[in-house]
XYZ file of C-alpha atoms in Angstrom:
233
model
C 0.000 0.000 0.000
C 1.343 3.440 -0.974
C 1.781 5.741 2.046
C -0.530 8.803 1.919
C 2.410 11.208 1.765
C 3.947 9.453 -1.258
C 0.559 9.260 -2.966
C 0.072 12.992 -2.414
C 3.537 13.682 -3.825
C 2.823 11.552 -6.901
C -0.474 13.355 -7.441
C 1.250 16.716 -7.182
C 3.965 15.640 -9.634
C 1.329 14.566 -12.163
C -0.472 17.887 -11.715
C 2.805 19.807 -12.121
C 3.688 17.876 -15.276
C 0.231 18.496 -16.701
C 0.556 22.203 -15.967
C 4.015 22.285 -17.555
C 2.789 20.474 -20.659
C -0.131 22.892 -20.899
C 2.327 25.797 -20.829
C 4.543 24.108 -23.453
C 1.545 23.539 -25.736
C 0.383 27.147 -25.358
C 3.895 28.448 -26.133
C 4.223 26.124 -29.112
C 0.824 27.187 -30.440
C 1.854 30.842 -30.215
C 5.126 30.145 -32.025
C 3.305 28.287 -34.803
C 0.755 31.087 -35.113
C 3.500 33.733 -35.296
C 5.530 31.799 -37.879
C 2.476 31.166 -40.069
C 1.564 34.855 -40.032
C 5.156 35.824 -40.822
C 5.148 33.449 -43.802
C 1.889 34.990 -44.984
C 2.986 38.601 -44.534
C 6.471 38.250 -46.043
C 6.976 35.219 -48.271
C 3.353 34.955 -49.363
C 3.064 38.627 -50.291
C 6.382 38.580 -52.167
C 5.442 35.496 -54.172
C 2.073 36.986 -55.096
C 3.783 40.193 -56.245
C 6.251 38.192 -58.354
C 3.383 36.338 -59.997
C 1.733 39.647 -60.914
C 4.999 41.019 -62.353
C 5.465 37.886 -64.467
C 1.944 38.379 -65.797
C 2.707 41.986 -66.783
C 5.969 40.978 -68.455
C 4.182 38.261 -70.408
C 1.736 40.803 -71.816
C 4.587 43.033 -73.040
C 6.859 40.338 -74.462
C 7.114 39.545 -78.175
C 4.811 36.800 -79.374
C 7.634 34.314 -79.526
C 6.352 30.803 -78.742
C 9.546 29.770 -76.950
C 9.543 32.882 -74.755
C 5.844 32.569 -74.032
C 6.255 28.923 -73.041
C 9.214 29.770 -70.813
C 7.372 32.553 -68.980
C 4.313 30.319 -68.604
C 6.493 27.700 -66.931
C 7.962 30.336 -64.589
C 4.501 31.599 -63.698
C 3.240 28.062 -63.013
C 6.285 27.390 -60.825
C 5.544 30.524 -58.817
C 1.890 29.522 -58.451
C 2.983 26.102 -57.175
C 5.292 27.751 -54.632
C 2.445 30.037 -53.499
C 0.197 26.999 -52.960
C 2.930 25.082 -51.117
C 3.599 28.100 -48.925
C -0.090 28.357 -48.115
C -0.231 24.631 -47.291
C 2.729 24.996 -44.926
C 1.019 27.937 -43.246
C -2.110 25.859 -42.695
C -0.030 22.992 -41.290
C 1.558 25.358 -38.800
C -1.648 27.165 -37.888
C -5.154 26.840 -39.302
C -6.285 30.480 -39.437
C -9.840 29.385 -40.243
C -10.136 28.369 -36.579
C -9.245 31.900 -35.509
C -11.211 33.896 -38.061
C -14.114 31.658 -39.132
C -14.667 29.475 -36.081
C -14.308 25.883 -34.964
C -17.123 24.410 -37.064
C -15.685 25.825 -40.299
C -12.158 24.708 -39.381
C -13.287 21.140 -38.621
C -15.318 20.803 -41.818
C -12.504 22.309 -43.882
C -9.953 19.874 -42.407
C -12.307 16.980 -43.178
C -12.871 18.207 -46.752
C -9.140 18.606 -47.358
C -8.526 15.074 -46.088
C -11.309 13.697 -48.292
C -9.880 15.337 -51.410
C -6.298 14.353 -50.663
C -7.008 10.696 -49.885
C -10.055 10.147 -52.108
C -12.049 8.954 -49.104
C -15.655 9.653 -48.140
C -15.846 11.874 -45.045
C -19.231 12.682 -43.534
C -19.505 15.561 -41.067
C -22.304 15.932 -38.518
C -22.252 19.132 -36.467
C -24.938 20.945 -34.446
C -26.870 23.663 -36.237
C -26.309 26.104 -33.371
C -22.980 27.823 -32.720
C -20.536 25.735 -30.710
C -19.623 26.857 -27.205
C -15.845 26.684 -26.871
C -12.733 28.560 -25.773
C -9.586 29.027 -27.915
C -7.895 26.164 -26.035
C -10.874 23.885 -26.675
C -10.887 24.798 -30.355
C -7.201 24.018 -30.805
C -7.517 20.739 -28.889
C -10.431 19.499 -31.003
C -8.855 20.550 -34.297
C -5.552 18.883 -33.373
C -7.457 15.734 -32.366
C -9.256 15.650 -35.711
C -6.054 16.217 -37.691
C -4.210 13.510 -35.764
C -7.136 11.108 -36.006
C -7.458 11.575 -39.762
C -3.710 11.227 -40.209
C -3.720 7.898 -38.375
C -6.683 6.682 -40.419
C -4.800 7.448 -43.628
C -1.662 5.713 -42.358
C -3.074 2.632 -40.628
C -6.823 2.047 -40.954
C -7.253 0.999 -44.610
C -10.679 2.633 -44.383
C -13.139 3.618 -47.102
C -15.102 6.204 -45.155
C -14.934 8.366 -42.044
C -17.583 9.998 -39.872
C -16.763 13.204 -38.000
C -19.369 13.904 -35.329
C -19.549 16.862 -32.945
C -21.925 16.863 -29.978
C -22.451 20.018 -27.922
C -24.696 19.943 -24.862
C -24.892 21.659 -21.502
C -22.268 19.400 -19.939
C -19.843 18.376 -22.673
C -18.313 19.302 -26.016
C -17.412 16.055 -27.769
C -15.703 15.105 -31.027
C -15.859 11.592 -32.483
C -13.836 10.437 -35.493
C -15.047 7.006 -36.629
C -13.738 4.914 -39.538
C -14.736 1.621 -41.183
C -11.221 0.254 -41.517
C -9.402 -2.748 -40.068
C -9.758 -1.558 -36.497
C -7.270 -1.752 -33.648
C -4.994 -4.720 -34.214
C -4.550 -6.413 -30.844
C -7.104 -4.193 -29.117
C -7.068 -0.578 -27.994
C -3.623 0.459 -26.717
C -3.858 1.441 -23.061
C -1.148 4.060 -23.477
C -2.071 5.226 -26.982
C 1.175 4.016 -28.516
C 0.947 6.550 -31.365
C 2.981 9.518 -30.176
C 0.809 12.110 -31.897
C -2.296 10.839 -30.124
C -0.470 10.771 -26.804
C 0.382 14.453 -27.227
C -3.239 15.231 -28.059
C -4.379 13.205 -25.052
C -2.146 15.242 -22.728
C -3.454 18.470 -24.247
C -7.014 17.274 -23.634
C -6.185 16.054 -20.132
C -4.848 19.517 -19.248
C -8.373 20.795 -19.993
C -9.858 18.132 -17.677
C -11.067 16.205 -20.703
C -10.595 12.658 -21.939
C -9.430 10.997 -25.144
C -10.427 7.412 -25.909
C -9.495 5.153 -28.813
C -11.863 2.200 -29.083
C -12.748 -0.674 -31.387
C -16.088 -0.306 -33.176
C -18.569 -3.201 -32.726
C -18.669 -3.852 -36.468
C -15.462 -2.673 -38.075
C -13.011 0.148 -37.699
C -12.171 2.277 -34.692
C -13.373 5.454 -33.007
C -11.426 8.334 -31.523
C -13.500 10.295 -29.008
C -12.485 13.522 -27.287
C -14.705 14.871 -24.505
C -14.208 18.321 -22.975
C -16.301 19.336 -19.941
C -18.226 22.603 -20.018
C -17.426 23.111 -16.311
C -13.763 23.701 -17.191
C -14.744 25.900 -20.112
C -16.913 28.174 -17.967
C -14.377 28.227 -15.156
C -11.691 29.445 -17.552
């Protein structure tokens, strides 16, 4: 039997680690947000300006097929770089979450995944506005991104359901696939490092993350965040 003093010390250490990880996540989020905005304001603006200048030059150049083809290739290369830069910005920080809200950010992430992996993704969200804080929004979006990434890498699924429930007590996200499920059962420690990081982020908000086997096929990732913590913060 663990002496009460040692148990209290262990509990305090866990609380301290959770608080530290919460601070690390908040600092990392701010760094990612700052870097994404810097990329948008500097590199993105410069690339867009270059694309416009190439367009003006093309209009004034002689109608030489070789020159026209060469400038078209340069312009397409610049457009590709602009798109890649934008994709990197979104990977660092999804500004839709900040400017358009959690529902839009979740649906957009699901749509992007569906297009990239040619997989059916169905989204079910409440009609009313979601009640959430910035920390809740980031946690749920990160959970969705990590869940979808693991489905693409491991599940061999054909379709995914993204479900958001919002009631007086809980804000909950479920990501459910119809793939091969959890080989060997649900890992007690969430062996996938990305999910473990998301779990600790959720735990810092007094929430829970569960990865479970579906009764039929596939697996479900469920994140639950209590409204009591939301209102207290």
